[in-house]
Every structure is written in C-alpha cells, then in structure tokens.
mmCIF file of C-alpha atoms in Angstrom:
data_model
loop_
_atom_site.group_PDB
_atom_site.id
_atom_site.type_symbol
_atom_site.label_atom_id
_atom_site.label_comp_id
_atom_site.label_asym_id
_atom_site.label_seq_id
_atom_site.Cartn_x
_atom_site.Cartn_y
_atom_site.Cartn_z
ATOM 1 C CA MET A 1 -6.821 7.009 -19.740
ATOM 2 C CA PRO A 2 -6.064 8.586 -16.337
ATOM 3 C CA ILE A 3 -2.925 7.370 -14.556
ATOM 4 C CA LEU A 4 -4.857 6.277 -11.439
ATOM 5 C CA HIS A 5 -7.057 4.030 -13.613
ATOM 6 C CA LEU A 6 -3.994 2.377 -15.196
ATOM 7 C CA GLU A 7 -2.323 1.906 -11.839
ATOM 8 C CA THR A 8 -5.511 0.374 -10.423
ATOM 9 C CA LEU A 9 -5.703 -2.071 -13.336
ATOM 10 C CA ALA A 10 -2.035 -3.061 -12.820
ATOM 11 C CA ALA A 11 -2.456 -3.443 -9.037
ATOM 12 C CA ASN A 12 -5.559 -5.611 -9.479
ATOM 13 C CA ALA A 13 -4.009 -7.728 -12.280
ATOM 14 C CA TRP A 14 -1.309 -9.172 -9.977
ATOM 15 C CA PRO A 15 -2.640 -9.065 -6.421
ATOM 16 C CA ALA A 16 -0.502 -9.748 -3.357
ATOM 17 C CA ALA A 17 -1.201 -12.836 -1.253
ATOM 18 C CA GLU A 18 -2.290 -10.509 1.552
ATOM 19 C CA SER A 19 -3.547 -6.946 1.352
ATOM 20 C CA ALA A 20 -5.238 -4.414 3.565
ATOM 21 C CA GLU A 21 -6.587 -0.890 3.255
ATOM 22 C CA CYS A 22 -5.110 1.729 5.533
ATOM 23 C CA HIS A 23 -6.971 5.029 5.169
ATOM 24 C CA GLY A 24 -6.954 4.789 1.376
ATOM 25 C CA TRP A 25 -3.505 3.231 0.986
ATOM 26 C CA ARG A 26 -3.281 -0.424 -0.125
ATOM 27 C CA LEU A 27 -0.838 -2.439 1.951
ATOM 28 C CA ARG A 28 0.452 -5.551 0.183
ATOM 29 C CA ALA A 29 2.517 -8.528 1.340
ATOM 30 C CA THR A 30 3.603 -11.705 -0.415
ATOM 31 C CA GLY A 31 6.362 -13.083 1.769
ATOM 32 C CA GLY A 32 9.311 -11.289 0.188
ATOM 33 C CA VAL A 33 8.751 -12.575 -3.354
ATOM 34 C CA THR A 34 8.719 -9.245 -5.224
ATOM 35 C CA GLY A 35 9.098 -5.605 -4.368
ATOM 36 C CA ARG A 36 5.776 -4.575 -5.883
ATOM 37 C CA ALA A 37 3.864 -7.269 -4.066
ATOM 38 C CA ASN A 38 5.503 -6.199 -0.779
ATOM 39 C CA SER A 39 4.804 -2.498 -0.973
ATOM 40 C CA VAL A 40 2.391 0.232 -0.035
ATOM 41 C CA TRP A 41 0.386 1.620 -2.904
ATOM 42 C CA PRO A 42 -0.471 5.121 -1.693
ATOM 43 C CA ASN A 43 -3.041 5.642 -4.424
ATOM 44 C CA ARG A 44 -5.135 8.090 -2.409
ATOM 45 C CA ARG A 45 -5.426 9.190 1.189
ATOM 46 C CA SER A 46 -8.857 9.254 2.813
ATOM 47 C CA ALA A 47 -10.243 12.439 4.372
ATOM 48 C CA THR A 48 -10.448 10.609 7.694
ATOM 49 C CA ALA A 49 -6.800 9.557 7.717
ATOM 50 C CA PRO A 50 -4.808 10.446 10.834
ATOM 51 C CA PRO A 51 -1.926 12.925 10.599
ATOM 52 C CA LEU A 52 0.783 11.689 8.237
ATOM 53 C CA ASP A 53 3.219 10.616 10.990
ATOM 54 C CA ALA A 54 0.525 8.495 12.636
ATOM 55 C CA HIS A 55 -0.512 7.082 9.255
ATOM 56 C CA LEU A 56 3.062 6.071 8.501
ATOM 57 C CA GLU A 57 3.344 4.423 11.953
ATOM 58 C CA LEU A 58 0.282 2.290 11.158
ATOM 59 C CA VAL A 59 1.889 1.236 7.882
ATOM 60 C CA GLU A 60 5.224 0.487 9.472
ATOM 61 C CA THR A 61 3.586 -1.600 12.214
ATOM 62 C CA TRP A 62 1.644 -3.664 9.649
ATOM 63 C CA TYR A 63 4.835 -4.461 7.721
ATOM 64 C CA ARG A 64 6.926 -5.033 10.870
ATOM 65 C CA ARG A 65 4.448 -7.720 11.965
ATOM 66 C CA ARG A 66 5.146 -9.509 8.691
ATOM 67 C CA GLY A 67 8.925 -9.147 8.907
ATOM 68 C CA LEU A 68 9.032 -6.771 5.964
ATOM 69 C CA PRO A 69 10.183 -3.186 5.519
ATOM 70 C CA ALA A 70 7.602 -0.514 4.691
ATOM 71 C CA VAL A 71 8.385 0.185 1.042
ATOM 72 C CA PHE A 72 6.260 2.552 -1.068
ATOM 73 C CA GLN A 73 5.413 2.178 -4.754
ATOM 74 C CA VAL A 74 5.903 5.622 -6.285
ATOM 75 C CA THR A 75 4.921 6.255 -9.902
#
C-alpha cells in the first residue's frame, strides 16, 4: 500500500476540529490538544501554489490567527 494512502487513512481517521486546504496542504487545528491535530500535513502541493515563501506565509498566518505555531507533520 503506498505511503500517501496510509497517511491519508490516518489523517482522516482522527480529524482535527478545524481544517482547511492551502494549495494541497491540509491545515489542522484543535486548540492545542495534540501536535498532530495542530499541524500542517503537506501531503502534496498543487500546481497552482504560489512560490514556497508565499505559501509558507499563508500557512503561518492561518496558524497565527488561531494562536498556534505553524508545525509540519513530516513522515
């Protein structure tokens, strides 16, 4: 089974209270309960994504508005 498929199953099995897509990355927030539920899952990056520095700024802004740091899940 491909790794992306397993990671998708895991991410969907325990969803965050709030999530959003950001050019292919899943942003997740659950009020500071767990690291995984308060992290970016950069599973894929869309072809229409802005340059990486601008993409990261979008992510950081999303988390800043929720009082959380932008933390990335890396597998």
